[in-house]
Short mmCIF file of C-alpha atoms and ligand atoms in Angstrom, two decimals:
data_model
loop_
_atom_site.label_atom_id
_atom_site.label_comp_id
_atom_site.label_asym_id
_atom_site.label_seq_id
_atom_site.Cartn_x
_atom_site.Cartn_y
_atom_site.Cartn_z
CA MET A 1 -41.29 30.82 75.56
CA PRO A 2 -39.37 33.73 74.09
CA GLU A 3 -39.28 34.40 70.37
CA LEU A 4 -35.98 33.96 68.53
CA LEU A 5 -35.15 36.91 66.28
CA ARG A 6 -32.40 36.81 63.68
CA PRO A 7 -31.36 40.30 62.63
CA GLY A 8 -29.37 40.52 59.40
CA SER A 9 -27.07 43.35 60.40
CA VAL A 10 -25.56 45.03 63.44
CA ASP A 11 -27.80 48.07 62.87
CA GLU A 12 -30.90 45.90 62.79
CA ALA A 13 -29.81 44.06 65.95
CA ALA A 14 -29.12 47.33 67.78
CA GLY A 15 -32.51 48.62 66.65
CA LEU A 16 -34.31 45.53 67.97
CA ILE A 17 -32.53 45.81 71.31
CA GLY A 18 -33.48 49.48 71.50
CA SER A 19 -37.12 48.94 70.61
CA HIS A 20 -37.73 45.85 72.79
CA GLY A 21 -35.89 47.26 75.81
CA ALA A 22 -35.90 45.02 78.86
CA ALA A 23 -37.86 42.31 77.01
CA ALA A 24 -34.88 41.60 74.73
CA ALA A 25 -31.86 39.42 75.55
CA VAL A 26 -28.82 39.10 73.30
CA LEU A 27 -28.16 35.43 72.46
CA ALA A 28 -24.48 34.77 71.76
CA GLY A 29 -23.00 31.33 72.56
CA GLY A 30 -25.98 30.58 74.79
CA THR A 31 -23.88 28.82 77.42
CA SER A 32 -25.29 31.05 80.15
CA LEU A 33 -28.48 32.31 78.61
CA LEU A 34 -29.91 28.95 77.51
CA ARG A 35 -29.42 27.62 81.03
CA GLU A 36 -31.28 30.54 82.52
CA ILE A 37 -33.72 31.44 79.84
CA TRP A 38 -36.35 28.76 80.14
CA PRO A 39 -37.94 30.16 83.28
CA SER A 40 -36.99 33.73 82.32
CA ASP A 41 -39.31 36.48 81.25
CA ALA A 42 -37.27 37.62 78.22
CA GLY A 43 -39.75 37.97 75.38
CA TYR A 44 -37.17 38.05 72.57
CA LEU A 45 -33.81 36.43 72.00
CA ILE A 46 -31.74 38.46 69.56
CA ALA A 47 -29.23 36.10 67.91
CA VAL A 48 -25.91 37.76 67.11
CA ASP A 49 -24.29 35.02 65.04
CA GLY A 50 -24.11 35.77 61.32
CA LEU A 51 -23.47 39.49 61.92
CA GLY A 52 -19.72 39.32 61.22
CA LEU A 53 -18.91 39.76 64.91
CA ASP A 54 -17.01 36.47 65.07
CA ARG A 55 -13.70 37.69 63.69
CA VAL A 56 -10.45 38.86 65.26
CA GLU A 57 -8.65 41.46 63.16
CA ALA A 58 -5.00 42.25 63.78
CA ARG A 59 -4.55 45.98 63.28
CA ASP A 60 -1.60 48.31 63.74
CA GLY A 61 -0.45 47.89 67.34
CA GLY A 62 -3.29 45.69 68.47
CA TRP A 63 -6.45 43.72 67.75
CA SER A 64 -10.14 44.34 67.08
CA ILE A 65 -11.97 41.41 68.63
CA GLY A 66 -15.57 40.78 67.57
CA ALA A 67 -17.95 40.31 70.50
CA ALA A 68 -19.12 36.95 69.16
CA VAL A 69 -15.62 35.42 68.88
CA PRO A 70 -15.58 32.10 70.75
CA LEU A 71 -13.05 31.82 73.60
CA ARG A 72 -10.93 29.19 71.84
CA ALA A 73 -10.70 31.31 68.69
CA LEU A 74 -9.58 34.26 70.83
CA ARG A 75 -6.83 32.12 72.34
CA GLU A 76 -5.67 31.06 68.89
CA ALA A 77 -5.66 34.59 67.50
CA VAL A 78 -4.20 36.79 70.24
CA PRO A 79 -0.86 35.72 71.75
CA ILE A 80 -1.03 37.66 75.05
CA PRO A 81 -0.18 35.43 78.06
CA ALA A 82 -2.92 36.75 80.41
CA LEU A 83 -5.58 36.32 77.73
CA GLN A 84 -4.43 32.84 76.74
CA ALA A 85 -4.39 31.65 80.34
CA ALA A 86 -7.86 33.12 80.97
CA THR A 87 -9.49 31.42 77.99
CA ARG A 88 -8.05 28.04 79.04
CA GLU A 89 -9.59 28.38 82.49
CA ILE A 90 -13.20 28.95 81.41
CA GLY A 91 -15.31 25.78 81.30
CA GLY A 92 -14.05 22.80 79.29
CA PRO A 93 -13.28 22.49 75.55
CA ALA A 94 -16.94 22.40 74.47
CA VAL A 95 -17.75 25.58 76.45
CA GLN A 96 -14.65 27.25 74.98
CA ASN A 97 -15.84 26.40 71.46
CA MET A 98 -19.30 27.85 72.15
CA ALA A 99 -18.98 30.66 74.71
CA THR A 100 -18.14 34.08 73.30
CA VAL A 101 -15.94 36.90 74.54
CA GLY A 102 -18.96 39.24 74.75
CA GLY A 103 -21.07 36.74 76.66
CA ASN A 104 -18.32 36.26 79.21
CA LEU A 105 -18.00 40.01 79.83
CA PHE A 106 -21.67 40.04 80.87
CA ALA A 107 -21.39 36.93 83.08
CA ARG A 108 -22.26 37.36 86.73
CA ALA A 109 -20.20 36.12 89.69
CA PRO A 110 -18.83 33.50 90.22
CA PHE A 111 -18.45 33.53 86.43
CA GLY A 112 -16.74 36.25 84.39
CA ASP A 113 -13.19 34.93 84.34
CA LEU A 114 -12.12 36.85 81.24
CA ALA A 115 -12.80 40.27 82.77
CA PRO A 116 -9.63 40.59 84.88
CA ALA A 117 -7.44 39.84 81.86
CA LEU A 118 -9.10 42.52 79.72
CA LEU A 119 -9.15 44.98 82.66
CA ALA A 120 -5.41 44.44 83.23
CA LEU A 121 -4.76 44.87 79.51
CA GLY A 122 -6.78 48.12 79.36
CA ALA A 123 -9.26 47.05 76.66
CA ASP A 124 -11.96 49.34 75.26
CA LEU A 125 -15.51 48.12 74.61
CA VAL A 126 -17.44 49.31 71.57
CA PHE A 127 -21.25 49.28 71.77
CA ALA A 128 -23.78 49.83 69.01
CA SER A 129 -27.16 51.47 69.51
CA ALA A 130 -29.69 53.20 67.31
CA ASP A 131 -27.59 56.38 67.85
CA GLY A 132 -24.42 54.79 66.44
CA GLU A 133 -21.24 53.42 68.01
CA ALA A 134 -19.91 54.37 71.43
CA THR A 135 -16.59 53.37 73.00
CA GLN A 136 -16.16 52.85 76.73
CA PRO A 137 -13.05 51.84 78.69
CA ILE A 138 -13.68 48.43 80.25
CA ASP A 139 -13.10 49.87 83.78
CA ALA A 140 -16.00 52.26 83.27
CA PHE A 141 -18.24 49.43 82.01
CA TYR A 142 -17.74 47.44 85.23
CA ALA A 143 -17.89 50.52 87.47
CA ALA A 144 -21.46 51.00 86.21
CA TRP A 145 -22.62 47.55 87.42
CA SER A 146 -24.99 47.50 90.36
CA ASP A 147 -25.92 44.57 92.59
CA GLY A 148 -23.62 42.33 90.54
CA ALA A 149 -25.58 42.87 87.33
CA PRO A 150 -24.62 44.77 84.19
CA PRO A 151 -26.51 47.92 83.22
CA ARG A 152 -28.60 47.84 80.06
CA ALA A 153 -25.59 48.51 77.91
CA GLY A 154 -27.00 47.73 74.46
CA LEU A 155 -25.16 45.57 71.97
CA LEU A 156 -21.45 45.01 72.52
CA ILE A 157 -19.95 44.69 69.05
CA ARG A 158 -16.21 44.52 69.59
CA ILE A 159 -13.32 44.85 71.97
CA GLU A 160 -10.35 47.03 71.03
CA LEU A 161 -7.11 45.83 72.52
CA ASP A 162 -3.69 47.43 72.12
CA GLU A 163 -0.52 45.37 72.23
CA PRO A 164 0.40 45.55 75.96
CA ALA A 165 3.42 47.66 76.82
CA GLY A 166 4.31 45.41 79.74
CA ALA A 167 4.26 41.73 80.73
CA SER A 168 0.97 40.15 81.75
CA ALA A 169 -0.10 37.15 83.81
CA TYR A 170 -3.36 35.58 84.95
CA LEU A 171 -4.35 33.07 87.65
CA LYS A 172 -7.62 31.45 88.59
CA CYS A 173 -8.13 30.16 92.11
CA ALA A 174 -10.60 27.25 91.98
CA ARG A 175 -11.46 24.02 93.76
CA ARG A 176 -10.10 21.86 90.96
CA ARG A 177 -8.25 22.19 87.71
CA TYR A 178 -10.36 23.10 84.61
CA SER A 179 -14.09 23.46 84.07
CA THR A 180 -14.98 24.80 87.47
CA PRO A 181 -16.27 28.10 88.85
CA SER A 182 -13.67 30.37 90.40
CA VAL A 183 -13.08 31.37 94.00
CA VAL A 184 -11.33 34.45 92.58
CA THR A 185 -9.46 35.24 89.40
CA VAL A 186 -6.70 37.81 89.10
CA ALA A 187 -4.67 39.34 86.30
CA ALA A 188 -1.85 41.84 86.19
CA CYS A 189 0.06 43.80 83.59
CA VAL A 190 3.27 45.46 84.73
CA GLU A 191 5.75 47.77 83.01
CA THR A 192 9.21 48.22 84.49
CA ASP A 193 11.91 50.80 83.88
CA GLY A 194 15.39 49.93 85.12
CA GLY A 195 14.05 47.54 87.77
CA THR A 196 11.37 49.94 89.00
CA VAL A 197 7.68 49.40 88.28
CA SER A 198 6.59 52.35 86.16
CA ALA A 199 3.00 51.26 85.45
CA ALA A 200 0.78 48.46 86.78
CA ARG A 201 -2.75 47.27 86.29
CA VAL A 202 -4.12 44.68 88.70
CA ALA A 203 -7.68 43.35 88.34
CA LEU A 204 -9.88 40.80 90.08
CA SER A 205 -13.08 38.96 89.37
CA GLY A 206 -15.26 36.95 91.76
CA ALA A 207 -13.95 38.99 94.67
CA SER A 208 -16.56 41.75 94.60
CA ALA A 209 -20.01 42.28 93.09
CA ALA A 210 -18.40 43.08 89.74
CA PRO A 211 -14.92 42.64 88.29
CA PHE A 212 -12.73 45.65 89.09
CA ARG A 213 -9.26 47.15 88.86
CA CYS A 214 -7.63 47.39 92.26
CA GLY A 215 -5.98 50.84 92.37
CA ALA A 216 -4.66 50.27 95.88
CA ALA A 217 -2.75 47.14 94.84
CA GLU A 218 -1.39 48.97 91.80
CA ARG A 219 -0.17 51.90 93.91
CA ALA A 220 1.55 49.43 96.24
CA VAL A 221 3.95 48.33 93.51
CA ILE A 222 4.32 51.42 91.29
CA GLY A 223 7.58 53.27 91.97
CA SER A 224 9.35 50.37 93.67
CA ALA A 225 11.03 47.15 92.63
CA LEU A 226 8.67 44.18 92.21
CA ASP A 227 10.14 42.55 95.33
CA ASP A 228 8.62 40.53 98.19
CA ALA A 229 7.78 43.64 100.22
CA ALA A 230 5.97 45.33 97.32
CA MET A 231 4.05 42.17 96.44
CA ALA A 232 3.04 41.65 100.08
CA ALA A 233 1.82 45.27 100.22
CA ALA A 234 -0.20 44.74 97.04
CA ALA A 235 -1.71 41.54 98.48
CA ALA A 236 -2.71 43.34 101.68
CA ALA A 237 -4.21 46.19 99.66
CA ALA A 238 -6.27 43.74 97.58
CA GLU A 239 -7.53 41.94 100.70
CA ALA A 240 -8.67 45.26 102.11
CA ALA A 241 -10.31 46.38 98.86
CA VAL A 242 -12.47 43.35 97.96
CA THR A 243 -16.09 42.90 99.04
CA PRO A 244 -16.62 39.19 98.44
CA ALA A 245 -19.81 37.15 98.68
CA THR A 246 -20.44 33.72 100.20
CA ASP A 247 -21.86 31.15 97.78
CA PRO A 248 -21.59 27.36 97.33
CA VAL A 249 -18.11 27.78 95.86
CA ALA A 250 -16.50 29.66 98.74
CA THR A 251 -17.11 31.81 101.81
CA ASP A 252 -16.45 35.54 101.80
CA TRP A 253 -13.60 34.95 104.27
CA TYR A 254 -11.87 32.43 101.96
CA ARG A 255 -12.36 34.62 98.90
CA ARG A 256 -10.79 37.60 100.67
CA ARG A 257 -7.75 35.56 101.71
CA MET A 258 -7.37 34.10 98.23
CA ALA A 259 -7.66 37.55 96.65
CA GLY A 260 -4.50 38.53 98.54
CA VAL A 261 -2.68 35.25 97.95
CA PHE A 262 -3.41 35.25 94.22
CA VAL A 263 -2.52 38.92 93.72
CA ARG A 264 0.86 38.11 95.26
CA ARG A 265 1.27 35.00 93.09
CA VAL A 266 0.29 36.70 89.85
CA LEU A 267 2.76 39.53 90.51
CA ALA A 268 5.45 36.95 91.38
CA GLN A 269 5.04 35.52 87.87
CA LEU A 270 6.06 38.94 86.52
CA ALA A 271 8.91 39.63 88.97
CA MET B 1 -45.36 28.88 69.20
CA GLU B 2 -45.38 27.73 65.60
CA SER B 3 -43.23 24.74 64.70
CA LYS B 4 -40.54 25.14 62.11
CA LEU B 5 -38.87 22.92 59.50
CA ILE B 6 -35.24 22.44 60.50
CA ARG B 7 -32.77 20.87 58.07
CA LEU B 8 -29.72 19.22 59.55
CA THR B 9 -26.83 17.14 58.26
CA VAL B 10 -26.34 14.40 60.85
CA ASN B 11 -23.74 11.67 60.47
CA GLY B 12 -23.56 12.45 56.78
CA ARG B 13 -27.29 12.23 56.15
CA GLU B 14 -29.65 15.08 55.28
CA GLU B 15 -32.49 15.20 57.80
CA ALA B 16 -35.53 17.45 57.99
CA VAL B 17 -37.47 17.67 61.23
CA VAL B 18 -40.41 19.72 62.36
CA ALA B 19 -39.59 21.23 65.72
CA ASP B 20 -40.14 24.16 68.02
CA PRO B 21 -37.90 27.08 66.90
CA LEU B 22 -36.22 26.93 70.32
CA ALA B 23 -35.73 23.16 70.28
CA THR B 24 -32.26 22.17 71.38
CA LEU B 25 -30.04 20.04 69.20
CA GLN B 26 -30.18 17.48 72.00
CA ASP B 27 -33.97 17.22 71.77
CA VAL B 28 -33.94 16.93 68.00
CA LEU B 29 -31.18 14.28 67.94
CA ARG B 30 -32.69 12.17 70.68
CA ASP B 31 -36.43 12.56 70.19
CA SER B 32 -36.86 13.21 66.46
CA LEU B 33 -33.88 11.30 65.05
CA GLU B 34 -33.64 8.65 67.80
CA LEU B 35 -29.88 9.06 68.13
CA THR B 36 -29.91 8.14 71.79
CA ALA B 37 -26.15 7.90 72.26
CA VAL B 38 -26.65 11.62 72.85
CA LYS B 39 -27.50 11.57 76.56
CA SER B 40 -29.36 14.03 78.74
CA GLY B 41 -27.57 14.27 82.04
CA CYS B 42 -28.14 17.82 83.19
CA GLY B 43 -29.46 20.03 80.38
CA GLN B 44 -27.24 22.78 81.86
CA GLY B 45 -23.90 22.33 80.15
CA GLY B 46 -22.37 20.82 83.26
CA CYS B 47 -21.89 17.11 82.51
CA GLY B 48 -20.86 16.71 78.86
CA SER B 49 -23.04 13.59 78.32
CA CYS B 50 -24.76 15.32 75.37
CA SER B 51 -21.47 16.13 73.56
CA VAL B 52 -21.49 16.03 69.76
CA LEU B 53 -19.24 17.38 67.04
CA VAL B 54 -20.42 20.34 64.99
CA ASP B 55 -18.13 20.85 61.98
CA GLY B 56 -15.60 18.75 63.87
CA GLU B 57 -15.72 20.87 67.03
CA LEU B 58 -16.93 19.61 70.38
CA ARG B 59 -20.25 21.16 71.42
CA LEU B 60 -22.87 20.62 74.08
CA SER B 61 -26.09 19.75 72.27
CA CYS B 62 -28.20 20.73 75.30
CA LEU B 63 -27.08 24.36 74.98
CA THR B 64 -27.21 24.52 71.18
CA LEU B 65 -30.38 25.56 69.39
CA ALA B 66 -30.98 23.11 66.52
CA GLU B 67 -31.98 25.95 64.26
CA ARG B 68 -28.59 27.56 64.58
CA VAL B 69 -26.62 24.57 63.26
CA GLU B 70 -28.52 24.21 60.00
CA GLY B 71 -25.94 23.70 57.29
CA ALA B 72 -23.27 22.35 59.67
CA GLU B 73 -21.96 18.77 59.78
CA ILE B 74 -23.19 17.16 63.00
CA THR B 75 -21.58 13.95 64.23
CA THR B 76 -22.87 11.82 67.07
CA LEU B 77 -21.35 8.64 68.45
CA GLU B 78 -23.54 6.68 66.02
CA GLY B 79 -21.72 8.40 63.17
CA LEU B 80 -18.20 7.32 64.12
CA ASN B 81 -18.55 4.24 61.96
CA GLU B 82 -21.22 3.71 59.35
CA THR B 83 -21.34 -0.05 59.82
CA ASN B 84 -22.00 0.47 63.54
CA ALA B 85 -18.92 -1.57 64.44
CA ILE B 86 -16.90 -0.04 67.24
CA VAL B 87 -13.90 2.06 66.26
CA PRO B 88 -10.43 1.73 67.89
CA LEU B 89 -11.16 4.59 70.28
CA GLN B 90 -14.22 2.75 71.58
CA GLN B 91 -12.25 -0.52 71.70
CA ALA B 92 -9.75 1.23 73.98
CA PHE B 93 -12.61 2.14 76.33
CA VAL B 94 -13.70 -1.52 76.38
CA GLU B 95 -10.20 -2.84 77.03
CA ASN B 96 -9.54 -0.39 79.87
CA TYR B 97 -12.88 -0.98 81.60
CA ALA B 98 -13.58 2.71 81.07
CA ALA B 99 -17.36 2.33 81.29
CA GLN B 100 -19.42 1.12 84.20
CA CYS B 101 -23.01 2.36 83.89
CA GLY B 102 -22.09 3.86 80.51
CA TYR B 103 -24.11 7.03 80.83
CA CYS B 104 -21.13 9.34 80.40
CA THR B 105 -19.37 7.12 77.86
CA ALA B 106 -20.69 8.43 74.55
CA GLY B 107 -19.89 12.00 75.62
CA MET B 108 -16.43 10.94 76.80
CA VAL B 109 -15.73 9.24 73.47
CA MET B 110 -16.83 12.33 71.53
CA ALA B 111 -14.65 14.60 73.71
CA ALA B 112 -11.73 12.20 73.24
CA LYS B 113 -12.31 12.14 69.48
CA ALA B 114 -12.34 15.95 69.33
CA LEU B 115 -9.09 16.03 71.29
CA LEU B 116 -7.32 13.35 69.22
CA ASP B 117 -8.44 14.89 65.94
CA ARG B 118 -6.64 18.09 66.93
CA ASN B 119 -3.79 16.56 68.88
CA PRO B 120 -3.05 12.90 68.03
CA ALA B 121 -0.33 12.60 70.69
CA PRO B 122 -1.66 14.38 73.78
CA SER B 123 0.14 14.38 77.12
CA ARG B 124 -1.73 13.03 80.16
CA ASP B 125 -2.44 16.60 81.27
CA GLU B 126 -3.80 17.46 77.82
CA ILE B 127 -6.12 14.46 78.02
CA VAL B 128 -7.36 15.57 81.45
CA GLU B 129 -7.94 19.08 80.06
CA GLY B 130 -9.64 17.69 76.93
CA LEU B 131 -12.07 15.63 79.01
CA SER B 132 -12.56 18.27 81.71
CA GLY B 133 -16.05 19.22 80.58
CA ASN B 134 -17.27 15.64 80.95
CA LEU B 135 -18.25 14.11 84.25
CA CYS B 136 -18.22 10.44 85.13
CA ARG B 137 -19.95 9.51 88.33
CA CYS B 138 -19.15 5.81 88.64
CA THR B 139 -16.21 4.42 86.66
CA GLY B 140 -13.78 7.05 87.85
CA PHE B 141 -11.54 9.04 85.56
CA ALA B 142 -8.33 7.00 85.72
CA PRO B 143 -9.50 4.16 83.39
CA ILE B 144 -11.01 6.71 81.00
CA VAL B 145 -7.73 8.61 80.77
CA ARG B 146 -5.90 5.31 80.27
CA ALA B 147 -8.27 4.43 77.44
CA VAL B 148 -7.54 7.70 75.66
CA GLU B 149 -3.80 7.22 76.20
CA GLN B 150 -4.07 3.76 74.61
CA ALA B 151 -6.15 5.11 71.71
CA ALA B 152 -3.55 7.82 71.13
CA ARG B 153 -0.76 5.22 71.06
CA ALA B 154 -2.75 3.06 68.63
CA LEU B 155 -3.38 6.08 66.46
CA SER B 156 0.29 7.03 66.23
CA GLY B 157 1.17 3.37 65.58
CA GLU B 158 -1.30 3.29 62.73
CA GLU B 159 0.15 6.46 61.29
CA ALA B 160 3.68 5.09 61.54
CA SER B 161 2.85 1.85 59.72
C1 FAD C 301 -20.27 23.99 81.95
C2 FAD C 301 -20.04 25.47 82.05
C3 FAD C 301 -18.89 25.92 82.65
C4 FAD C 301 -18.66 27.29 82.74
N1 FAD C 301 -17.50 27.69 83.34
C5 FAD C 301 -17.20 28.99 83.39
C6 FAD C 301 -15.96 29.42 83.94
O1 FAD C 301 -15.15 28.61 84.40
N2 FAD C 301 -15.71 30.74 83.97
C7 FAD C 301 -16.58 31.67 83.48
O2 FAD C 301 -16.28 32.84 83.51
N3 FAD C 301 -17.77 31.31 82.97
C8 FAD C 301 -18.09 30.00 82.92
N4 FAD C 301 -19.29 29.60 82.41
C9 FAD C 301 -20.31 30.64 82.18
C10 FAD C 301 -20.58 31.19 80.78
O3 FAD C 301 -21.22 30.30 80.00
C11 FAD C 301 -19.50 31.90 80.10
O4 FAD C 301 -19.14 32.95 80.92
C12 FAD C 301 -19.72 32.38 78.63
O5 FAD C 301 -18.58 33.09 78.25
C13 FAD C 301 -20.94 33.16 78.28
O6 FAD C 301 -20.86 33.44 76.88
P1 FAD C 301 -21.98 33.08 75.81
O7 FAD C 301 -21.50 33.54 74.51
O8 FAD C 301 -22.34 31.64 75.90
O9 FAD C 301 -23.13 34.00 76.36
P2 FAD C 301 -24.75 33.88 76.32
O10 FAD C 301 -25.19 32.78 77.21
O11 FAD C 301 -25.24 33.86 74.92
O12 FAD C 301 -25.07 35.29 76.98
C14 FAD C 301 -24.67 35.58 78.31
C15 FAD C 301 -25.14 36.99 78.68
O13 FAD C 301 -24.42 37.97 77.96
C16 FAD C 301 -25.27 38.78 77.20
N5 FAD C 301 -24.57 39.05 75.92
C17 FAD C 301 -23.91 38.12 75.17
N6 FAD C 301 -23.35 38.72 74.11
C18 FAD C 301 -23.66 40.05 74.18
C19 FAD C 301 -23.36 41.18 73.36
N7 FAD C 301 -22.62 41.07 72.25
N8 FAD C 301 -23.85 42.39 73.74
C20 FAD C 301 -24.59 42.50 74.86
N9 FAD C 301 -24.90 41.48 75.68
C21 FAD C 301 -24.45 40.26 75.36
C22 FAD C 301 -26.52 37.96 77.04
O14 FAD C 301 -27.65 38.74 76.78
C23 FAD C 301 -26.60 37.24 78.36
O15 FAD C 301 -27.14 38.05 79.35
C24 FAD C 301 -19.58 28.23 82.25
C25 FAD C 301 -20.74 27.76 81.63
C26 FAD C 301 -20.97 26.41 81.49
C27 FAD C 301 -22.18 25.93 80.80
S1 FES C 302 -26.85 17.31 79.25
FE1 FES C 302 -25.66 18.71 78.10
S2 FES C 302 -23.97 19.01 79.39
FE2 FES C 302 -25.25 17.79 80.65
S1 FES C 303 -19.66 5.15 83.53
FE1 FES C 303 -21.27 5.75 84.85
S2 FES C 303 -21.14 7.92 84.78
FE2 FES C 303 -19.35 7.31 83.76
#
C-alpha cells in the first residue's frame, strides 16, 4: 500500500515529487488513480487538495484555472462553449464533482476528453518543480507523450486560458449519451474575416496515442470559406492524420472514420 | 500501515473511526458505521451504487478517501429522514415500481436528490443526465426516470402550496 502524503504548500508538493521521482503519484480527484492504484507500485500519493489549486480566477482577457478545479466548477466558471460541452461529456455528475482539470489532462486513451477543447483554445500549462515555475503550450505537452503515456512532467499547478478570439465547438463520439468512454472527441476554434477563415485550431483525442492538434485539417479550412468543400477536405485530412487503436470501445477502423465525420460536424457547428 | 483516527460528520452525527489511512469512505460507512444503504457494486466508479452526498454534492464513496472528507457533511440514504420513514422521493420510487432487486436504488435516490436539490424542475433529459453515472441492471431506467419526474412534480406542488 502506498503512503499518503499531504504537503502544505505547492513548493512542498513539488519538492516531494522531485525527491520521490517515479515512486510518487499526484493524487487529485482520484477518479482514475484510486481505480488503478491498488495493484500499482507507487510508493507515495501526494495529495494536492488544500494547496489553493481549486480556484478559477478571471483575469484581464482570460482565466487562470487551478489544476485541482473540479470539472463542474470549471463549467460554472468559464463560459466558453467548447469547454462547457467537454465538461458535460466526462463521466456522470458525481465524476464531474470529483474529477479535476489537471487529472483529466493526464488521462490516457480512451479517456482525456478535455484535452481537445484546451488544445483548440490554445491553453498554456504551468508546472511547478524545485526549480520554480515553467510554462508550456498544451500542444508541446502532448507532443512529448510517448506510447500513450505522459512524460514525468512534475506538478501541474494551473492552466492559463485567454478569451478565445473565435467561435469554438466540441463533440464527443460515444456509444451512448453521457458517462461513457469516447470513440473520439474533437474540438475546433475558428476565426473568420469577411467570410474567410483566418485562423483555425482543430484537435482530437482518442484518435491517436495522445491528444493532438491536427495541422492538416486546420490548413484545409484556413484561407477559404467554411463551406462543405472545406469541411470535407478537413475531414479527409483528419482521417489521414490519426493513428487510432482498437480497444473494447471501438476498432481502429471505426475510430478513423469517426475522426473524419466528427471533424466535419464540429466545423459545421461553426459555419 | 498504521491505522489512523478519522473524524467524520455523517447524517448529522459526529463519528470517530479507526481506519487505514487509505480506507475509502465506502469502507468506513459500510463496515465501521454499518450504513449499508451505501452499496459496493464495482469499487471502480462505474456503477454509482455507492453514491453519497458530501457537502450536498454527489460523490462516489468508493473513489473517495475517508481521510479527505474530514470536516465535511456526509449524507447517506439513511440520513434523508431522521425517523427512518421514507421521504417523498423514495415514495415516488415505490409507486413507480422503480426498484426490482434494489441494489442500485439507494444510489439512484441519492443521485436524484442531488439533482432535485440543484434543479427542482428538471426536464426528462436533465433527469437522464443527472442519473447517468448510476447503472441499474434489472428494473430498467424508464420507471426510475418516471419516479424522479413524479418526485419533481410533487416537490413543485409542495412549494406552490
Ligand atoms: C465512472 C467514470 C467515468 C469516466 N468517464 C470519463 C470520460 O467520459 N471522459 C474522460 O476523459 N475521462 C473519464 N473518466 C476518467 C477520469 O477519471 C477523468 O479523466 C478525471 O478527470 C481524472 O481526474 P482526477 O482529478 O480524478 O485524477 P486522479 O485520478 O487524481 O489522477 C489521474 C492522473 O493524473 C495525475 N495528476 C492529477 N493531477 C495532477 C497534477 N496537478 N499534476 C500532475 N499530475 C497530476 C495523477 O498522478 C494520475 O496519474 C472517468 C472515470 C470514471 C470513474
Ligand atoms: S461501487 Fe462506487 S461506483 Fe460502483
Ligand atoms: S433494481 Fe436491480 S440493479 Fe436496479
